CSV table of C-alpha atoms and ligand atoms in Angstrom, one decimal:
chain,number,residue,atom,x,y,z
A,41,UNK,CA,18.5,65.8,11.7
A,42,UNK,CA,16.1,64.1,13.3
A,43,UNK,CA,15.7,60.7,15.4
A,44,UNK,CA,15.7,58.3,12.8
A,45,UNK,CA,18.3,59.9,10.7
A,46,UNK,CA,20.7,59.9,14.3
A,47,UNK,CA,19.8,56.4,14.1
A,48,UNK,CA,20.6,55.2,10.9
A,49,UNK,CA,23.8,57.4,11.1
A,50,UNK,CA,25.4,55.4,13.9
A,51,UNK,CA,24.1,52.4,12.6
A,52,UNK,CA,26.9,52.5,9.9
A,53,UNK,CA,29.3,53.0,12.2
A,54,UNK,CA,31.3,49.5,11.4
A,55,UNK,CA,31.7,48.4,15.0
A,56,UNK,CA,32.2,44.9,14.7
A,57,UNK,CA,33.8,42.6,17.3
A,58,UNK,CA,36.2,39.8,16.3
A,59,UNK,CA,37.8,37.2,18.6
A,60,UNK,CA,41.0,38.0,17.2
A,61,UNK,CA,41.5,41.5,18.3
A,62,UNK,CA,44.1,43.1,15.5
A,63,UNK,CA,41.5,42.0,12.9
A,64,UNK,CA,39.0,45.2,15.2
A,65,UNK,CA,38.7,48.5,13.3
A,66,UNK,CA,38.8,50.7,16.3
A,67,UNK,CA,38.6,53.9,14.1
A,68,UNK,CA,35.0,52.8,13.4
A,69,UNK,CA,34.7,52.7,17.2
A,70,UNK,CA,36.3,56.4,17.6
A,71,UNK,CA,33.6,57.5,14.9
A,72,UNK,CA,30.7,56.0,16.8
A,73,UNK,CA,32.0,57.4,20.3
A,74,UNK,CA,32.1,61.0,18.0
A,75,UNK,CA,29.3,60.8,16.4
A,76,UNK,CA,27.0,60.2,20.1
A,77,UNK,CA,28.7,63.5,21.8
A,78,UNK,CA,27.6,65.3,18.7
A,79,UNK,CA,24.1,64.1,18.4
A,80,UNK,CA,23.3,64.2,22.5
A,81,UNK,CA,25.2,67.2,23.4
A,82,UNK,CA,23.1,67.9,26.7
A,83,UNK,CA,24.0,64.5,27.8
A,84,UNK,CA,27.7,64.9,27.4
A,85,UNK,CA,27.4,68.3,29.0
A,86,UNK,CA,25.5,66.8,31.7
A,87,UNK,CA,27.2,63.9,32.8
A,88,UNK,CA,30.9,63.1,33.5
A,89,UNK,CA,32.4,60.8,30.6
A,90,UNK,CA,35.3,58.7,31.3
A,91,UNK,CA,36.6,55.9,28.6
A,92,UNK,CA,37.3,52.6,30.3
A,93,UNK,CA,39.6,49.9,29.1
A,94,UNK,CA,40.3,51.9,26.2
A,95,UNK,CA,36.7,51.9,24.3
A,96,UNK,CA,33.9,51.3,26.9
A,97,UNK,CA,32.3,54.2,27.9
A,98,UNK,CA,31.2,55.4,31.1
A,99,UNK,CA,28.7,58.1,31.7
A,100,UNK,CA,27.4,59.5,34.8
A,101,UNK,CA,24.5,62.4,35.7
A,102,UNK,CA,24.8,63.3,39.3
A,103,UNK,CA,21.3,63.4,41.2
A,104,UNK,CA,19.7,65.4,43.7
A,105,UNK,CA,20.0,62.7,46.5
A,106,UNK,CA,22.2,60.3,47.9
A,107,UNK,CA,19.9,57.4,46.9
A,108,UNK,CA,21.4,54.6,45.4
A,109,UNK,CA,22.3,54.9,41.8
A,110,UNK,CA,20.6,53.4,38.4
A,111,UNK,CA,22.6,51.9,35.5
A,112,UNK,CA,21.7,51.4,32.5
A,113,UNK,CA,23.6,48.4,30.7
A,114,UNK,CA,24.8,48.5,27.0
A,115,UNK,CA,26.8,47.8,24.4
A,116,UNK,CA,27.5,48.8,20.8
A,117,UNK,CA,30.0,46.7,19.1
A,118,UNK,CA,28.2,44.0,16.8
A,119,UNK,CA,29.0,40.6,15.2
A,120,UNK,CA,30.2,40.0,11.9
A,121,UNK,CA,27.9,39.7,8.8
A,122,UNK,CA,28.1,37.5,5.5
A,123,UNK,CA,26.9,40.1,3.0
A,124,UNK,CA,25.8,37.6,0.3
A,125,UNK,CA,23.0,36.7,3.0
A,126,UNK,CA,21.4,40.4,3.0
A,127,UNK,CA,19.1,41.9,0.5
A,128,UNK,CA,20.4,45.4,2.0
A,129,UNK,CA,23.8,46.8,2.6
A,130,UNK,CA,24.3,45.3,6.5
A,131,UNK,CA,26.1,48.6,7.5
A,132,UNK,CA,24.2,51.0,5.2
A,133,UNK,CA,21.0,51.6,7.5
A,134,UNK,CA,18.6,51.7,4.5
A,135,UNK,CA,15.1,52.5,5.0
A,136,UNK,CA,12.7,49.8,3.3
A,137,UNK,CA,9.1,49.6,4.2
A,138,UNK,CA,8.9,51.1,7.5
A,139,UNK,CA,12.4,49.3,8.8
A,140,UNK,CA,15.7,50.5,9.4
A,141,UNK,CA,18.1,47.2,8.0
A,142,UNK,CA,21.4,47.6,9.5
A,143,UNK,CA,23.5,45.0,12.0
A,144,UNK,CA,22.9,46.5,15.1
A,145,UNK,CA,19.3,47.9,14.5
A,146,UNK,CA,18.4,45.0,17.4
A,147,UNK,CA,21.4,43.5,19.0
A,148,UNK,CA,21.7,46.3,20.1
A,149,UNK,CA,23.0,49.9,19.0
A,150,UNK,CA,19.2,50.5,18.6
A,151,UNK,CA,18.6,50.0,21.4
A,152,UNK,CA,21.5,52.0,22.9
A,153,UNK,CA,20.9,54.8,20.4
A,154,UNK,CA,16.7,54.7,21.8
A,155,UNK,CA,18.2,55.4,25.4
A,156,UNK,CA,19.9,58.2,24.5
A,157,UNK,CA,17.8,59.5,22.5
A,158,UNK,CA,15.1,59.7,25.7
A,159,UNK,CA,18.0,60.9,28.0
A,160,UNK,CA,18.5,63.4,26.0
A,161,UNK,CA,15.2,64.2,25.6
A,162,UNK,CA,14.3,64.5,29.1
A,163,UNK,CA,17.7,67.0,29.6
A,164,UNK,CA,16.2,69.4,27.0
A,165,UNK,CA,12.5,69.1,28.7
A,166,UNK,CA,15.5,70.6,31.9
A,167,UNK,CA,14.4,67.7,33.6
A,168,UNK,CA,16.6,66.8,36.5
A,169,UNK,CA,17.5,63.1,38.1
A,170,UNK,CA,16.5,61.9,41.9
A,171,UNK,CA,19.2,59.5,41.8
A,172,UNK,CA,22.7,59.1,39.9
A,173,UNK,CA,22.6,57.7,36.5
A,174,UNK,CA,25.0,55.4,35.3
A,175,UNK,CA,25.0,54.5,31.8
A,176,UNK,CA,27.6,51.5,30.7
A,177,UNK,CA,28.2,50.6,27.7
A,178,UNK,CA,30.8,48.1,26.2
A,179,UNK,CA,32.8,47.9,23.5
A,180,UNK,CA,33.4,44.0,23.4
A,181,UNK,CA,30.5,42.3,24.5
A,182,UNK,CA,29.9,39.9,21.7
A,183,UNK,CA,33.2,38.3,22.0
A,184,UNK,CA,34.6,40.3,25.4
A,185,UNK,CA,32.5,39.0,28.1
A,186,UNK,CA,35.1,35.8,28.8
A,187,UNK,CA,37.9,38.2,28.2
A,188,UNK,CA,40.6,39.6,30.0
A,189,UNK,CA,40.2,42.6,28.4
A,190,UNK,CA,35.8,43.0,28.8
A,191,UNK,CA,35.0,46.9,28.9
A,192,UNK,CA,31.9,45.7,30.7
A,193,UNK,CA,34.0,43.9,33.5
A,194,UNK,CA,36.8,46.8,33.8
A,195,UNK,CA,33.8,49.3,34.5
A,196,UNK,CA,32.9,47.1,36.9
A,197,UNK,CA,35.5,47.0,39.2
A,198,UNK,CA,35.9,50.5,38.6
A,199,UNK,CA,32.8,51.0,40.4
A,200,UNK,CA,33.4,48.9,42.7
A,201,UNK,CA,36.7,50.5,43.9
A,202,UNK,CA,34.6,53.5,44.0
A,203,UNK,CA,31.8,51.7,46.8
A,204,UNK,CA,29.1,51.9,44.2
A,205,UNK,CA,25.9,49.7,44.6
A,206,UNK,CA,23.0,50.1,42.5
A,207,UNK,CA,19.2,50.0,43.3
A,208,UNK,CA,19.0,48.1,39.9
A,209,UNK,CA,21.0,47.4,36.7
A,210,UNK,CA,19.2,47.5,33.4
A,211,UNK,CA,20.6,45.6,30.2
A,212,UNK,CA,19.4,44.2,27.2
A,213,UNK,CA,17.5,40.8,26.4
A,214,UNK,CA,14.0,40.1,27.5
A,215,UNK,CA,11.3,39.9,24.9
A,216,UNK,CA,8.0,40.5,23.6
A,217,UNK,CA,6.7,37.2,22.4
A,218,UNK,CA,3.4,35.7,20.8
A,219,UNK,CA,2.0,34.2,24.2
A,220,UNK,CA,0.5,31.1,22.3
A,221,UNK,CA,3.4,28.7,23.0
A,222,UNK,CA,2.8,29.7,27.0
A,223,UNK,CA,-0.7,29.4,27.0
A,224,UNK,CA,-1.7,33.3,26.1
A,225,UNK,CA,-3.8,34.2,23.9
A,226,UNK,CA,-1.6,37.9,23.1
A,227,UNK,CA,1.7,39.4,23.3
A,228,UNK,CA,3.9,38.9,26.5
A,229,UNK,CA,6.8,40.9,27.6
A,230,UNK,CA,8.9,38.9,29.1
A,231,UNK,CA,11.8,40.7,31.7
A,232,UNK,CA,15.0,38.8,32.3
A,233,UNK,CA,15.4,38.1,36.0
A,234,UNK,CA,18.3,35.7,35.8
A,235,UNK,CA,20.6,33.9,33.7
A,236,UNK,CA,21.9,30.6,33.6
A,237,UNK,CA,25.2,29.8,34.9
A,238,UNK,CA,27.7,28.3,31.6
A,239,UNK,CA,30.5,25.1,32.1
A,240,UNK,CA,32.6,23.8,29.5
A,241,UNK,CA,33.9,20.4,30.5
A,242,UNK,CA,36.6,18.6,29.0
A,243,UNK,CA,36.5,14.8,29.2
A,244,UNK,CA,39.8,12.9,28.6
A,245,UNK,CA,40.2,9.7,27.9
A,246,UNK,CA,44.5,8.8,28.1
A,247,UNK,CA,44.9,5.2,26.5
A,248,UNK,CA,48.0,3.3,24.3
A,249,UNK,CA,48.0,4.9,21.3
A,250,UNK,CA,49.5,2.7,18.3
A,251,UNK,CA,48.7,2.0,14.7
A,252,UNK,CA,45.1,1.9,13.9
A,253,UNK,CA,45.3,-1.4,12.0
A,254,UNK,CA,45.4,-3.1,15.0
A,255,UNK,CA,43.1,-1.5,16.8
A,256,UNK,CA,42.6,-2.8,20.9
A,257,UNK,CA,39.0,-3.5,22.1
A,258,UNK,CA,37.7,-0.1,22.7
A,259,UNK,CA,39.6,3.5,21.4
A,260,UNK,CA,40.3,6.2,23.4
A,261,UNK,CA,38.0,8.0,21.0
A,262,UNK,CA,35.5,5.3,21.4
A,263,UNK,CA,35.7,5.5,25.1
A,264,UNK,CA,35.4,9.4,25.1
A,265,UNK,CA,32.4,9.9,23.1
A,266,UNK,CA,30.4,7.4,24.7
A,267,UNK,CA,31.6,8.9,28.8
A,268,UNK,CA,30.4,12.0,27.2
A,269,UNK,CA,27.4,10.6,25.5
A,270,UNK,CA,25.9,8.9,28.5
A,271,UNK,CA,25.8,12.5,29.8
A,272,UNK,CA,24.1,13.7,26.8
A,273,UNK,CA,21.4,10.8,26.5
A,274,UNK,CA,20.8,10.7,30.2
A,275,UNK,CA,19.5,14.4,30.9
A,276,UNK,CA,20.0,16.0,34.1
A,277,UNK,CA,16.5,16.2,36.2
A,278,UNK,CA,13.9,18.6,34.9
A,279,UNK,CA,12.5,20.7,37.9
A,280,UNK,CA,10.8,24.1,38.3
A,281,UNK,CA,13.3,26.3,39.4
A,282,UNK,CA,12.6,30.1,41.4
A,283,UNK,CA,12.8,32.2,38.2
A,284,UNK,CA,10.2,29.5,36.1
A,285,UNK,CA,8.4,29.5,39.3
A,286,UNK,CA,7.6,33.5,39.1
A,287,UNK,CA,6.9,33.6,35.4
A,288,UNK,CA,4.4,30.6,35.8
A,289,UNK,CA,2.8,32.4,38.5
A,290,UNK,CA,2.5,36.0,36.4
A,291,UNK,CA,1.2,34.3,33.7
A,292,UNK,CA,-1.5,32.3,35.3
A,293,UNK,CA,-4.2,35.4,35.6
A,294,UNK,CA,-3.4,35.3,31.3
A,295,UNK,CA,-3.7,31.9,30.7
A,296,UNK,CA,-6.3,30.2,28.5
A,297,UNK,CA,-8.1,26.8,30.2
A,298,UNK,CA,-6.6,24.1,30.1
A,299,UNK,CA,-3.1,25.5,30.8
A,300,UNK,CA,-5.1,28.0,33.4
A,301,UNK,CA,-5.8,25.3,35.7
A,302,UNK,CA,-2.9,23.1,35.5
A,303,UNK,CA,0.0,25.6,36.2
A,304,UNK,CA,-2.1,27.5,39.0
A,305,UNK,CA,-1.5,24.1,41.0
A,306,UNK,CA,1.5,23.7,38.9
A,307,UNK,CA,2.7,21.4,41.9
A,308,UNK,CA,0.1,19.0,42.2
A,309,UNK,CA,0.5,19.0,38.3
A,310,UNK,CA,4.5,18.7,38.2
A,311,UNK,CA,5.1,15.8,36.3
A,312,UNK,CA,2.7,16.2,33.4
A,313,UNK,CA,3.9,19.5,33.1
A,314,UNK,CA,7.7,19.2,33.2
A,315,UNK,CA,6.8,16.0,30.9
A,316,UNK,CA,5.7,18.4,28.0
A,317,UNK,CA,8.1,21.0,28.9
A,318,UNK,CA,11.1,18.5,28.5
A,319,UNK,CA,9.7,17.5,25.1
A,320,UNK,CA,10.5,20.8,23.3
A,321,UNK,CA,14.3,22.0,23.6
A,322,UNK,CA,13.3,25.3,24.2
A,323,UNK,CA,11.3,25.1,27.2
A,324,UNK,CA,13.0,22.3,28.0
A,325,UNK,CA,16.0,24.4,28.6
A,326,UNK,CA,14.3,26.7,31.4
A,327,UNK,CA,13.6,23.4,33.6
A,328,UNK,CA,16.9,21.8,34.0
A,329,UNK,CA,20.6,21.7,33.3
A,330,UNK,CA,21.7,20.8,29.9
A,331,UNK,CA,25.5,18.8,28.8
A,332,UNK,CA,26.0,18.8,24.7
A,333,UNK,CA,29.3,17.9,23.2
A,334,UNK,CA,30.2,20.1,21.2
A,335,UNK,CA,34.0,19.3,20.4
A,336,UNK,CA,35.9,16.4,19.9
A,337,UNK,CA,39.2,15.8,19.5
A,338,UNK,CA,41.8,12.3,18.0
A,339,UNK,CA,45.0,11.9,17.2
A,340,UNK,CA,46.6,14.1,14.3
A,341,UNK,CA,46.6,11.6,11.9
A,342,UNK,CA,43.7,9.5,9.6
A,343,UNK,CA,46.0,6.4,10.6
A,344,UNK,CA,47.0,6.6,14.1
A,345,UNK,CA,45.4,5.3,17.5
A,346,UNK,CA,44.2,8.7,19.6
A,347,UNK,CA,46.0,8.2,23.1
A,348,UNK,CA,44.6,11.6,24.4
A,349,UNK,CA,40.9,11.8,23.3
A,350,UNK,CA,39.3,14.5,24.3
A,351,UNK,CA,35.0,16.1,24.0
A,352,UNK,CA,34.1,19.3,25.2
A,353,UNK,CA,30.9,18.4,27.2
A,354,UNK,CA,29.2,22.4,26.8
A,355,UNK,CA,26.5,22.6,30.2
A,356,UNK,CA,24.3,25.6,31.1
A,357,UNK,CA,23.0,25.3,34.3
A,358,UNK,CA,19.7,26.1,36.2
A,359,UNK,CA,19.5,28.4,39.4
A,360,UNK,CA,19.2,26.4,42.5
A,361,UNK,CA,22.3,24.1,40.7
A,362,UNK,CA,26.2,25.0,40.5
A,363,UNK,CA,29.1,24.2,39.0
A,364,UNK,CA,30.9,22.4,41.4
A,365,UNK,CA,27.7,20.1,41.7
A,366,UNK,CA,27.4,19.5,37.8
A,367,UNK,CA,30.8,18.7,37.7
A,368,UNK,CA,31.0,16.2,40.4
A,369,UNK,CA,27.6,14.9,38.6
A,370,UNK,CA,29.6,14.1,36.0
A,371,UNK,CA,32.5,12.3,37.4
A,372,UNK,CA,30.0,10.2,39.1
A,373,UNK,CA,28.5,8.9,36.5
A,374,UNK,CA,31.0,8.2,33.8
A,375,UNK,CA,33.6,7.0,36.6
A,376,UNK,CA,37.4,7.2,37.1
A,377,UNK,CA,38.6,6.2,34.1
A,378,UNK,CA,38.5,9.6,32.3
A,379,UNK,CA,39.9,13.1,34.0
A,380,UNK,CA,37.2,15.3,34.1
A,381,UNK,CA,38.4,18.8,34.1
A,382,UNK,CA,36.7,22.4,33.7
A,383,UNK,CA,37.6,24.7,31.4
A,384,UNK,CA,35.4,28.0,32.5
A,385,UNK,CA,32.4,27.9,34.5
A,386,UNK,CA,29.9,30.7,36.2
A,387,UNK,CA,27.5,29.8,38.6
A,388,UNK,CA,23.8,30.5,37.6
A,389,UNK,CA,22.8,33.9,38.8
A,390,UNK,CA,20.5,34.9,41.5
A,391,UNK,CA,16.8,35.5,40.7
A,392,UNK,CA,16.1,39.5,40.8
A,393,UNK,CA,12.7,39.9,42.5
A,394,UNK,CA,9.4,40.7,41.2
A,395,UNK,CA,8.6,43.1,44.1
A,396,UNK,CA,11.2,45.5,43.6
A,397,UNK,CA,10.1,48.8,43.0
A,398,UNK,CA,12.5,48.5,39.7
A,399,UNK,CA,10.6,45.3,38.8
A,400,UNK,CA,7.1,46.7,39.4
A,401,UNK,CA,8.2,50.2,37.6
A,402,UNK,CA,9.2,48.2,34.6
A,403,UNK,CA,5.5,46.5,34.3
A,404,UNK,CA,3.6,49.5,35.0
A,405,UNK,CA,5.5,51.3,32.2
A,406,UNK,CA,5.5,48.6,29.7
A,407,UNK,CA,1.4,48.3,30.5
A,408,UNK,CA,1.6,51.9,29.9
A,409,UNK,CA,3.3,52.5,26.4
A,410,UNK,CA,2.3,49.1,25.2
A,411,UNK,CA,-1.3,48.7,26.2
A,412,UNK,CA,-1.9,46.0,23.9
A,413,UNK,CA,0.4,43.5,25.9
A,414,UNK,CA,-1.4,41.0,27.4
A,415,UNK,CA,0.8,40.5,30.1
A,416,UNK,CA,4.3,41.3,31.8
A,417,UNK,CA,6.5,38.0,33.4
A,418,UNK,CA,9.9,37.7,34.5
A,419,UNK,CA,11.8,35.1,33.1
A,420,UNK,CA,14.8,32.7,33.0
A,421,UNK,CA,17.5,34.2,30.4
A,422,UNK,CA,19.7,31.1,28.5
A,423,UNK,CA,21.7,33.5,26.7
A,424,UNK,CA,24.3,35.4,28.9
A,425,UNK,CA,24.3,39.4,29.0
A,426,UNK,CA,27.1,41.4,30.6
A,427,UNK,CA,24.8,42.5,33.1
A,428,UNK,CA,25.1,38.7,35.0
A,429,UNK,CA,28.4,40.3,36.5
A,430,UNK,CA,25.9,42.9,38.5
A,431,UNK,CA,24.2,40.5,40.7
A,432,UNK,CA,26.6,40.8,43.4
A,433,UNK,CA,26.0,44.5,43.4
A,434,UNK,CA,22.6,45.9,42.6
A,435,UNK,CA,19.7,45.0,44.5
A,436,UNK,CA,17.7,43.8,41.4
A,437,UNK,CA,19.3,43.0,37.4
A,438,UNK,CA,16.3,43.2,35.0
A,439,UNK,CA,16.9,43.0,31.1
A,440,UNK,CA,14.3,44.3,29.0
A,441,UNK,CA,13.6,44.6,25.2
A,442,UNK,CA,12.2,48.2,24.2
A,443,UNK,CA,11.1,47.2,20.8
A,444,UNK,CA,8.1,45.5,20.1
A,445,UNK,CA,8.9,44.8,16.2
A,446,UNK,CA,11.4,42.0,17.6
A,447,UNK,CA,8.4,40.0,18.0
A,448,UNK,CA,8.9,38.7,14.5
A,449,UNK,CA,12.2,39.9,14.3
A,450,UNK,CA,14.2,38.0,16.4
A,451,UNK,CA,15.3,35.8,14.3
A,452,UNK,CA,17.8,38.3,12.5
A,453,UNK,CA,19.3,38.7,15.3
A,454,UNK,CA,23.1,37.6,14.6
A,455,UNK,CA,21.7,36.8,11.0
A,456,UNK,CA,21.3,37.9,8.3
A,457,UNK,CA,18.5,41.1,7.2
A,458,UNK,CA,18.8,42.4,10.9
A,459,UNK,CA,16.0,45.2,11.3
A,460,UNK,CA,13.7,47.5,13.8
A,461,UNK,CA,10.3,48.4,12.7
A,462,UNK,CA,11.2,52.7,12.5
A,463,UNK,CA,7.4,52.5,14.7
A,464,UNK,CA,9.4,50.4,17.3
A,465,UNK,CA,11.9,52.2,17.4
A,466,UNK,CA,9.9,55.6,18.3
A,467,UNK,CA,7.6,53.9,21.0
A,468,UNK,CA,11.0,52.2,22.2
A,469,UNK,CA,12.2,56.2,23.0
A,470,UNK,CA,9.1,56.7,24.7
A,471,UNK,CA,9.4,53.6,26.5
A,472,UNK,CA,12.7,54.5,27.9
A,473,UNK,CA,11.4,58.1,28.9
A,474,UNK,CA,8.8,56.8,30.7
A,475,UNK,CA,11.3,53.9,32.3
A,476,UNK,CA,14.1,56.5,33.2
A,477,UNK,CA,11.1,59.0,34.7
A,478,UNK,CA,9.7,56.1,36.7
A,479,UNK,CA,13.1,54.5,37.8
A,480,UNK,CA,15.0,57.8,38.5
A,481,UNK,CA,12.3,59.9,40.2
A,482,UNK,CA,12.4,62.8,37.7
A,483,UNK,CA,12.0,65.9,39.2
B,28,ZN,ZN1,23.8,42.0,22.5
């Protein structure tokens, strides 16, 4: 058996996350924990294996020093698929044109299944590790990570009862994208550095309810949606922020004139820049905090007054803002006659430096196996990763992408068609070789 066919094997594992746990196959689960001990046997000899919160797993290779550990972040449970969407079976792991189509090839048992492949790898080559190396890897991120029950959070504070801190945390996300839309004429690898913190807000408007053919001035509903509209339509302010900041200036030395000149005195420059920045949602996104309603809620009945409205107002929010401060922005400005009250909230993360030796490994390595990247910048994740909850206790989180097919790709992610170039997917094992080697000081 070789690489691919490992790959494609435990791609059909069916490990797919629902919100409602008893709808979970957990014997698919047992089959993929089964099938990685028999396909990286050296690993499992090698390092201690302990299963956390029932199905996260927990693996770690003692080092020759006392140095502060590694971990590697992962997870292998999937989301759903609608199979009338896919021209391939979504769990059969077919080979068509030079891709692997499975859900999971991207987000992310391929990439989990690249790692071990390299660890394992290295462990035949009787390589040996400087520093402990932890690898992670969840059972319920897709739908866990809010959870009382998160694998990723229960190996967490097993770790923490145990006084461990890492010298960096490695997880998924981080891209290689077509540099055009930054001003680079090439592919950029981009390395997550932070995340954005997440709010939901629920705005309540409590009024007389009654019957709606004699409807008062304003509904409750009425009254709602526009508290929460005014948040919507008047966006918070668009400012560069310490993670946009660095990826600004490691583009810079890539960028094509005009862009060149403005963002290297990106200050002087602000306002035109955050001006085009704010007009696309995207980049837009990276620059400030943003509020979107996303539910809304009446009374139970086609014919009867609401008397507690109700809108979910959904905000991420930018480092450098928090969210106590959004949430007092909010009550500010639509006033006292609503209650304004938060559901869940996480406060942005802190922004992992580019000088870490972790950071600057990373970009020599990618420069390395990918030599036709233009250039390597840190970035501002919008999405949340498990590897947020590591902030707190590594001394640099950095999410990276090992396969360079998802360039075109991403857009399967979560969709339907989900694929990994099979080319990707052997320079990804290389790339974690030569990341592993770097990071861990292999002796
Ligand atoms: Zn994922």
């Amino acid at each position: 058996m070789d690489a691919l066919e490992r790959l494609q094997s435990i791609l059909q594992t069916k490990t797919i996350s629902y919100a409602e746990r008893e709808r979970i196959d957990f014997s698919e689960y047992e089959k993929f924990i089964s099938l990685i001990k028999q396909y990286y046997p050296l690993f499992h000899e090698k390092a201690v294996v302990e299963r956390v919160g029932m199905y996260s797993l927990l693996y770690v290779i003692k080092g020759t020093t006392d140095l502060n550990p590694i971990g590697w972040m992962g997870h292998y449970d999937v989301v759903p698929v609608n199979p009338e969407g896919w021209n391939h079976e979504p769990f059969g792991a077919e080979v068509y044109e030079d891709y692997v189509y499975a859900r999971g090839a991207l987000d992310m048992k391929g990439h989990v299944v690249a790692m071990l492949e390299a660890i394992e790898s290295l462990l035949v080559e009787g390589k040996t590790f400087e520093r402990d190396l932890y690898i992670m890897l969840g059972h319920n991120e897709e739908t866990g990570s809010a959870m009382a029950d998160s694998g990723a959070k229960a190996i967490k504070e097993l770790l923490i009862s145990r006084g461990i801190t890492f010298e960096c945390v490695l997880d998924e996300g981080g891209a290689f994208i077509d540099g055009k839309k930054l001003g680079v004429n090439g592919t950029v690898a981009l390395i997550g550095v932070a995340e954005k913190g997440y709010l939901d807000v629920e705005i309540m408007a409590r009024r007389e309810g009654g019957h709606a053919s004699t409807p008062p001035e304003r509904s409750a509903l009425f009254e709602v949606t526009q508290a929460a509209g005014l948040m919507e339509s008047n966006k918070f302010k668009a400012d560069f922020n310490p993670a946009t900041r660095a990826m600004f200036e490691a583009l810079v030395p890539a960028m094509d004139q005009p862009l060149k000149f403005l963002f290297k005195y990106k200050d002087i420059f602000k306002p035109i820049l955050l001006n085009v920045m704010t007009k696309n949602p995207e980049t837009a996104a990276t620059v400030r905090t943003t509020a979107v309603m996303t539910m809304a809620s009446g009374s139970k009945a086609p014919n009867v007054l609401a008397q507690d409205a109700k809108v979910n107002l959904n905000c991420r929010i930018v480092p450098g803002d928090s969210v106590e401060e959004v949430v007092s922005r909010i009550k500010r400005r639509i006033g006292s006659r609503f209650t304004v009250t938060p559901i869940n909230g996480n406060n942005p993360t802190s922004v992992s430096s580019v000088e870490s030796r972790c950071y600057t490994s990373i970009d020599k390595v990618i420069k390395e196996v990918y030599p036709d990247i233009k250039v390597v910048a840190p970035y501002l994740m919008i999405a949340a990763t498990d590897s947020r909850i590591y902030h707190d206790q590594a001394e640099g989180v950095y999410r990276i992408q090992p396969f360079m097919s998802i360039k075109d790709d991403r857009p399967t992610i979560h969709a339907d068609n989900e694929r990994v170039a099979i080319s990707s997917y052997y320079q990804g094992i290389q790339f974690f070789k030569a990341l592993i080697n770097a990071l861990n000081g292999l002796i």
